[in-house]
Amino acid sequence: MPGPSTSTSRRWWTLATVSLTQLLMVLDGTIVNVALPSAQADLGFTDASRQWVVTAYALAFGSFLLLGGRVADFVGRKRVFLAGLAVFAIGSAWGGLTHSGAELLAARGLQGLAAAFMAPAALAFVTLTFPDGNERNKAFAIFGSLAGAGSAIGMLLGGVLTEFFSWRWCLLVNVPFAIAGLVAGFVLLPESRAQGDRRYDIAGALTATLGFGALVYGLTLAEQSWTSVWTVGSIVLGLVLIAGFVVIEGRVAHPLLPLRILTHRTRAASFTVQALLGVVGVGAMVYLALHLQLVLKLPPLLAGLGTLPFTLSLMTAVPFAIRLIDRFGPRRQMIFGPLISAIGVFLLSRITVGGDYWTQVLPGVVLMGLGMGFTVVPLNNLALAGIDPHDAGVASATATATNQLGGSIGLAALTALYVAVAGKAGEGVAAMVAGYSAVFTAGAVVFVAAAVTAALLLKPSREAVAEVGEPVAPVLG
């Protein structure tokens, strides 16, 4: 953590650097959503492969985050952050220049892998640079709101680039920003690493990565059949490996994910809400983009602009959310934030074949954004308050991993739901609308579950963060 000699301006420039790269990672999860129809027509891949353009990124991102967090802790957070950013640029360039669907999926996976090593280091820098007080709340509000708005910003930018240039620029645009981030990171970021033993938990890394990969793959296969041997086998294998990971982490001397990070109920609440927000955040945005283009027949630019109210309402909520944390603590907005979003997604579920954007889409998008604005501000602060610097990277990784894995698992499950409902509804636009409505209804239920989780696990006091404890200084250099 920067010491007393670190200037205030340098701290905020550090925050700007890691926040903008975090925005880059988040928006890359959705920037291709609006571009998918164009990319599919250009490269000729199937509808099943279309989903994997999104899932490959989210799955690689989420599955390797815990390992990325530990590598950042042990090797050095600045080194890992810069190396990940360089690989991210390479994957973006590869994806933008590819000429086959298989290569595009591989490039998206490489982007996700690189992001898995960047993200924990980025969040750890915020945690360690702003250890406590009002500045910490503001820093996490900025970091969280950019991350929360990233999905909608990605869709808007994807629409602009696809409409006026090519879907390929949805990936190529990352390269100059990554280069700028490399320069700023090299100049501004201090090196830090964990104290003490730095041995890796190989068994934990393998079971976690393979377990989540098998689970998401099985849920993806469920689009065709829930009862096939491959679907059931993959899901069961994933659950067994994840259970094995938990057992391993409780027994090994140097776990990849120390269970002490999960056992405090405030952190458990935060991680659970992160996962649930990921389910809706990724899935709802994918199907919103498809509805805008395939049902309302909007061109890519207008489809991207159609999601802009989400970002605007989220950013509008952030200043009020900061004041509410200072006055009432995080619990209240962790409850009413998801409930507001639930109302918004439920309104989206009322879409009809003959409906329009202004009456059936806009109100829901605005409410979803407002609720997310109140929710994301306290979320990372709760997840990382009081974390020992030895665990800063892996705790940051856990916070991000739960969101990304929630997104990849949620997208697979919601796609299976869409296929089942649309298949029963027949063919054509009416079937698509029925499927989208079912997805949005499920999203509203998930947001309600997030509010219930916060109500049950968070203590009703503004001291909830302080009760976790304050962090101590890490080793720099």
XYZ file of C-alpha atoms in Angstrom:
477
model
C 0.000 0.000 0.000
C 1.355 3.450 -0.729
C 2.843 5.042 2.293
C 2.387 8.547 3.662
C 4.704 9.978 1.090
C 2.412 8.916 -1.731
C 0.651 11.994 -3.051
C -3.104 12.157 -3.177
C -3.003 12.895 -6.901
C -0.873 9.808 -7.565
C -3.381 7.634 -5.691
C -6.214 8.925 -7.846
C -4.210 8.483 -11.043
C -3.549 4.910 -9.931
C -7.284 4.455 -9.482
C -7.930 5.930 -12.934
C -5.471 3.512 -14.535
C -6.852 0.332 -12.977
C -10.497 1.477 -13.291
C -10.199 2.088 -17.003
C -8.535 -1.269 -17.579
C -11.267 -2.870 -15.445
C -13.814 -1.142 -17.667
C -12.018 -2.599 -20.683
C -12.293 -6.119 -19.253
C -15.963 -5.782 -18.334
C -17.154 -4.176 -21.549
C -15.336 -6.874 -23.530
C -17.805 -9.330 -22.070
C -20.641 -7.583 -23.941
C -19.072 -5.518 -26.730
C -19.537 -8.440 -29.111
C -23.241 -8.901 -28.226
C -24.495 -6.397 -30.786
C -21.864 -7.598 -33.263
C -22.838 -11.288 -33.042
C -25.266 -11.349 -36.002
C -22.695 -9.640 -38.246
C -19.818 -11.850 -37.072
C -21.950 -14.969 -37.532
C -22.842 -13.996 -41.089
C -19.207 -13.156 -41.897
C -17.577 -16.253 -40.393
C -20.425 -18.708 -40.910
C -20.582 -20.274 -37.444
C -23.702 -21.871 -35.986
C -26.232 -20.524 -33.476
C -24.675 -22.758 -30.782
C -21.226 -21.319 -31.498
C -22.695 -17.818 -31.319
C -23.295 -18.202 -27.596
C -19.731 -19.425 -27.114
C -18.327 -16.138 -28.420
C -19.631 -14.670 -25.150
C -19.213 -17.769 -22.977
C -15.596 -18.522 -23.974
C -14.511 -15.148 -22.620
C -16.559 -15.297 -19.407
C -15.651 -18.926 -18.693
C -11.893 -18.470 -19.142
C -12.083 -15.250 -17.152
C -13.945 -16.799 -14.246
C -12.229 -20.197 -14.164
C -8.676 -18.854 -13.926
C -9.336 -15.890 -11.639
C -8.407 -17.633 -8.383
C -5.118 -18.809 -9.849
C -4.556 -15.332 -11.307
C -5.123 -13.796 -7.886
C -2.580 -16.042 -6.211
C -0.009 -15.491 -8.970
C -0.474 -11.728 -8.549
C -0.009 -12.040 -4.775
C 3.164 -14.085 -5.075
C 4.895 -12.891 -8.270
C 3.992 -9.222 -7.873
C 0.760 -7.435 -8.679
C 2.277 -4.884 -11.034
C 4.193 -7.516 -13.012
C 1.145 -9.729 -13.417
C -1.144 -6.809 -14.249
C 1.138 -5.559 -17.026
C 1.764 -9.051 -18.424
C -1.962 -9.778 -18.468
C -2.684 -6.492 -20.223
C -0.118 -7.311 -22.924
C -1.643 -10.760 -23.552
C -5.106 -9.178 -23.585
C -3.978 -6.889 -26.414
C -2.598 -9.882 -28.348
C -5.855 -11.816 -27.956
C -7.861 -8.776 -29.060
C -5.755 -8.319 -32.185
C -6.003 -12.023 -33.013
C -9.793 -12.023 -32.633
C -10.194 -8.904 -34.737
C -8.107 -10.308 -37.586
C -9.375 -13.899 -37.552
C -11.105 -15.560 -40.499
C -12.795 -18.531 -38.825
C -15.257 -19.099 -36.018
C -12.890 -21.515 -34.254
C -10.107 -18.925 -34.168
C -12.520 -16.302 -32.851
C -13.499 -18.582 -29.968
C -9.840 -19.304 -29.205
C -9.003 -15.589 -29.237
C -11.913 -14.850 -26.907
C -10.638 -17.539 -24.557
C -7.167 -15.973 -24.606
C -8.695 -12.582 -23.773
C -10.518 -14.146 -20.832
C -7.378 -15.876 -19.602
C -5.452 -12.594 -19.696
C -8.262 -10.776 -17.912
C -8.189 -13.422 -15.165
C -4.664 -12.316 -14.266
C -5.304 -8.585 -14.702
C -8.524 -8.230 -12.708
C -7.361 -9.462 -9.273
C -4.298 -7.238 -9.422
C -6.431 -4.241 -10.449
C -8.879 -4.647 -7.578
C -6.039 -5.332 -5.133
C -4.463 -1.994 -6.104
C -7.701 -0.206 -5.144
C -7.917 -2.125 -1.856
C -4.339 -1.399 -0.859
C -4.145 2.173 -2.150
C -7.281 3.280 -0.284
C -7.271 1.306 2.997
C -10.138 3.014 4.821
C -12.318 6.094 5.271
C -14.369 8.217 2.913
C -11.738 8.095 0.166
C -12.054 4.306 0.117
C -15.834 4.562 -0.328
C -15.384 7.017 -3.207
C -12.679 4.868 -4.812
C -14.806 1.735 -4.708
C -17.804 3.715 -5.950
C -15.845 4.841 -9.018
C -14.328 1.408 -9.608
C -17.621 -0.402 -9.048
C -19.754 1.953 -11.116
C -17.408 1.717 -14.096
C -17.446 -2.050 -13.811
C -21.235 -2.042 -13.426
C -21.732 0.220 -16.430
C -19.200 -1.669 -18.531
C -21.688 -4.168 -19.924
C -23.986 -1.476 -21.315
C -21.070 0.668 -22.497
C -19.762 -2.395 -24.323
C -23.055 -2.854 -26.144
C -23.207 0.828 -27.116
C -19.627 0.845 -28.362
C -20.193 -2.452 -30.136
C -23.195 -0.964 -31.934
C -21.257 2.107 -33.061
C -18.270 0.106 -34.298
C -20.376 -2.531 -36.062
C -22.603 0.049 -37.735
C -19.885 2.382 -39.051
C -16.824 0.147 -39.336
C -16.926 -3.620 -38.827
C -17.665 -6.125 -36.064
C -13.877 -6.767 -36.059
C -13.273 -3.354 -34.517
C -15.176 -4.509 -31.421
C -11.986 -6.439 -30.664
C -9.342 -4.331 -32.390
C -10.400 -1.221 -30.439
C -8.906 -2.794 -27.309
C -5.355 -2.644 -28.635
C -4.643 1.122 -28.369
C -6.323 1.288 -24.953
C -4.264 -1.662 -23.752
C -1.076 0.016 -24.939
C -2.041 3.221 -23.103
C -2.761 1.147 -19.993
C 0.642 -0.524 -20.216
C 2.417 2.835 -20.323
C 0.348 4.318 -17.476
C 0.668 1.171 -15.381
C 4.428 1.009 -15.794
C 4.784 4.630 -14.660
C 2.154 4.872 -11.936
C 1.607 1.517 -10.256
C 3.746 0.487 -7.267
C 4.875 -3.115 -7.051
C 3.474 -5.143 -4.176
C 3.442 -8.795 -3.218
C 2.372 -11.029 -0.370
C 4.501 -11.721 2.670
C 5.345 -15.190 3.889
C 5.097 -18.531 2.102
C 4.422 -18.395 -1.634
C 3.760 -22.016 -2.552
C 0.981 -22.768 -5.023
C -1.998 -25.061 -4.545
C -1.851 -26.999 -7.833
C -4.571 -29.495 -6.884
C -6.928 -26.668 -5.940
C -6.229 -24.798 -9.177
C -6.931 -27.879 -11.309
C -10.148 -28.909 -9.554
C -11.562 -25.367 -9.536
C -10.760 -24.654 -13.182
C -11.900 -28.030 -14.523
C -14.939 -28.099 -12.240
C -16.371 -24.783 -13.345
C -15.473 -25.539 -16.964
C -17.332 -28.864 -16.888
C -20.368 -27.314 -15.181
C -20.723 -24.514 -17.734
C -20.146 -26.935 -20.625
C -22.867 -29.237 -19.299
C -25.346 -26.379 -18.936
C -24.534 -25.314 -22.488
C -25.265 -28.833 -23.768
C -28.619 -28.651 -21.960
C -29.841 -26.450 -24.818
C -30.197 -29.645 -26.855
C -31.182 -32.066 -24.083
C -31.208 -32.079 -20.284
C -31.190 -35.875 -20.218
C -28.335 -36.721 -22.573
C -25.353 -38.603 -21.170
C -22.970 -35.759 -22.016
C -25.148 -33.105 -20.374
C -25.733 -35.009 -17.152
C -22.164 -36.323 -17.048
C -20.617 -32.874 -17.505
C -22.819 -31.257 -14.874
C -22.205 -34.059 -12.351
C -18.459 -34.033 -13.045
C -18.378 -30.262 -12.550
C -20.224 -30.441 -9.236
C -17.992 -33.291 -7.989
C -14.829 -31.383 -8.898
C -16.086 -28.193 -7.238
C -16.950 -30.183 -4.094
C -13.473 -31.706 -4.251
C -11.990 -28.225 -4.511
C -13.739 -27.175 -1.292
C -12.439 -30.307 0.494
C -8.901 -29.679 -0.753
C -8.946 -26.046 0.335
C -9.923 -27.086 3.856
C -7.025 -29.539 4.157
C -3.966 -28.190 2.323
C -1.441 -26.014 4.119
C -1.355 -23.320 1.425
C -4.798 -23.213 -0.244
C -5.526 -21.408 -3.477
C -8.641 -19.980 -1.812
C -8.288 -19.887 1.990
C -11.718 -20.742 3.372
C -11.341 -17.923 5.918
C -12.070 -15.555 3.042
C -15.485 -17.159 2.588
C -16.553 -17.898 6.150
C -17.341 -14.355 7.316
C -21.017 -13.785 6.615
C -20.547 -10.246 5.281
C -18.118 -11.488 2.642
C -20.316 -14.502 1.946
C -23.229 -12.140 1.288
C -21.140 -9.994 -1.027
C -19.787 -12.937 -3.026
C -23.261 -14.464 -3.361
C -24.763 -11.190 -4.564
C -21.850 -10.795 -7.004
C -22.651 -14.191 -8.502
C -26.368 -13.465 -8.784
C -25.740 -10.082 -10.424
C -23.470 -11.837 -12.901
C -26.256 -14.249 -13.845
C -28.589 -11.411 -14.840
C -25.978 -8.906 -15.971
C -24.584 -11.141 -18.710
C -27.700 -13.085 -19.660
C -30.121 -10.161 -19.706
C -27.782 -8.022 -21.797
C -27.275 -10.777 -24.385
C -31.009 -11.324 -24.828
C -31.776 -7.617 -24.707
C -29.383 -7.114 -27.637
C -31.030 -9.965 -29.565
C -34.514 -8.579 -28.899
C -33.550 -5.098 -30.072
C -32.075 -6.406 -33.324
C -34.093 -9.505 -34.198
C -37.552 -8.472 -32.951
C -37.558 -4.669 -33.018
C -35.329 -4.727 -36.128
C -33.021 -1.980 -34.897
C -29.669 -1.581 -36.686
C -26.515 -2.172 -34.568
C -26.060 1.531 -33.727
C -29.605 2.009 -32.481
C -29.475 -1.308 -30.623
C -26.364 -0.086 -28.814
C -27.980 3.284 -28.100
C -30.986 1.415 -26.751
C -28.893 0.193 -23.811
C -27.420 3.632 -23.043
C -30.175 4.527 -20.512
C -28.940 1.626 -18.379
C -25.525 3.270 -18.052
C -26.940 6.764 -17.536
C -29.315 5.657 -14.781
C -26.580 3.608 -13.096
C -24.182 6.565 -13.058
C -26.972 8.849 -11.823
C -27.536 6.567 -8.838
C -23.871 6.420 -7.794
C -23.555 9.840 -6.017
C -26.705 9.116 -4.009
C -25.417 5.632 -3.199
C -22.196 7.077 -1.756
C -24.161 9.414 0.517
C -26.418 6.591 1.654
C -23.441 4.412 2.637
C -22.012 7.207 4.784
C -25.370 7.799 6.435
C -27.031 4.392 6.731
C -24.379 1.781 5.896
C -24.446 -0.681 2.990
C -27.222 -3.085 4.019
C -30.244 -1.031 2.976
C -29.079 -0.347 -0.540
C -27.865 -3.927 -0.949
C -31.511 -4.856 -0.380
C -33.477 -2.181 -2.234
C -30.944 -1.926 -5.104
C -31.569 -5.483 -6.394
C -35.319 -5.060 -5.786
C -35.409 -1.985 -8.045
C -33.498 -3.937 -10.707
C -35.919 -6.853 -10.273
C -38.840 -4.557 -11.090
C -36.986 -3.335 -14.162
C -36.230 -6.819 -15.500
C -39.805 -7.908 -14.765
C -41.040 -5.011 -16.909
C -38.791 -6.292 -19.700
C -40.495 -9.671 -19.386
C -43.776 -8.037 -20.521
C -42.494 -7.528 -24.093
C -44.827 -8.478 -26.936
C -44.427 -9.077 -30.652
C -46.034 -5.749 -31.561
C -44.515 -3.694 -28.751
C -42.045 -0.854 -29.180
C -38.864 0.291 -27.461
C -40.269 3.332 -25.658
C -43.042 1.607 -23.751
C -41.778 -1.968 -23.340
C -37.994 -1.662 -23.115
C -36.941 1.770 -21.901
C -38.685 1.762 -18.468
C -37.229 -1.616 -17.568
C -33.715 -0.689 -18.711
C -33.777 2.528 -16.647
C -34.955 0.790 -13.469
C -32.453 -2.025 -13.887
C -29.648 0.532 -14.167
C -30.805 2.503 -11.119
C -30.921 -0.618 -8.989
C -27.503 -1.735 -10.158
C -26.065 1.695 -9.325
C -27.145 1.396 -5.695
C -25.929 -2.207 -5.503
C -22.453 -2.086 -7.033
C -21.187 0.835 -4.938
C -20.928 -1.085 -1.626
C -20.352 -4.506 -3.156
C -16.574 -4.695 -3.609
C -15.990 -2.706 -0.431
C -17.872 -5.337 1.566
C -16.063 -8.163 -0.191
C -12.577 -6.798 0.496
C -12.798 -4.857 3.752
C -10.301 -6.151 6.299
C -8.541 -8.590 3.956
C -4.969 -9.347 4.985
C -2.541 -8.145 2.272
C -1.264 -11.728 1.882
C -4.722 -12.572 0.530
C -5.508 -9.314 -1.286
C -5.085 -10.750 -4.784
C -7.020 -13.957 -4.215
C -9.803 -12.134 -2.340
C -10.082 -9.662 -5.219
C -10.119 -12.626 -7.589
C -12.919 -14.278 -5.612
C -15.058 -11.137 -5.821
C -14.579 -10.951 -9.582
C -14.723 -14.722 -10.138
C -18.120 -15.061 -8.513
C -19.472 -12.401 -10.883
C -17.862 -13.877 -14.009
C -18.735 -17.479 -13.185
C -22.239 -16.385 -12.300
C -22.364 -14.769 -15.733
C -21.101 -17.808 -17.658
C -23.208 -20.307 -15.694
C -26.200 -17.966 -15.853
C -25.906 -17.424 -19.608
C -25.754 -21.175 -20.192
C -28.762 -21.807 -17.927
C -30.794 -18.911 -19.337
C -30.014 -20.029 -22.883
C -31.278 -23.511 -22.029
C -34.434 -21.886 -20.636
C -34.823 -19.769 -23.765
C -34.468 -22.801 -26.046
C -37.001 -24.809 -24.034
C -39.640 -22.057 -23.931
C -39.134 -20.864 -27.517
C -39.234 -24.459 -28.748
C -42.649 -25.029 -27.168
C -43.950 -21.711 -28.507
C -43.402 -22.714 -32.125
C -41.378 -20.747 -34.662
C -40.744 -17.185 -35.760
C -40.806 -13.904 -33.864
C -43.531 -14.996 -31.443
C -41.397 -17.920 -30.273
C -38.380 -15.667 -29.790
C -40.400 -13.181 -27.743
C -41.752 -15.991 -25.557
C -38.209 -17.181 -24.917
C -36.914 -13.693 -24.146
C -39.833 -13.080 -21.761
C -38.991 -16.274 -19.866
C -35.338 -15.215 -19.583
C -36.263 -11.787 -18.192
C -38.735 -13.318 -15.735
C -36.013 -15.614 -14.438
C -33.715 -12.589 -14.168
C -36.232 -10.796 -11.954
C -36.362 -13.824 -9.650
C -32.551 -13.846 -9.425
C -32.476 -10.159 -8.430
C -35.033 -10.847 -5.688
C -32.805 -13.690 -4.471
C -29.893 -11.214 -4.276
C -31.978 -8.860 -2.108
C -33.021 -11.715 0.193
C -29.389 -12.827 0.532
C -28.342 -9.326 1.606
C -31.244 -9.054 4.043
C -30.397 -12.360 5.712
C -26.616 -12.147 5.862
C -25.746 -8.469 6.299
C -25.998 -6.923 9.737
C -28.368 -3.950 10.033
C -25.708 -1.371 10.881
C -23.343 0.889 9.034
C -20.524 -0.707 11.020
C -20.897 -3.885 8.924
C -17.726 -3.134 6.993
C -15.735 -2.129 10.056
C -16.728 -5.352 11.840
C -14.785 -7.303 9.253
C -11.619 -5.487 10.353
C -9.168 -3.106 8.768
C -6.378 -4.254 6.475
C -2.711 -4.002 7.377
C 0.099 -2.770 5.166
C 1.523 -5.079 2.484
C 5.085 -5.435 1.309
C 6.013 -3.135 -1.558
C 8.691 -3.537 -4.119
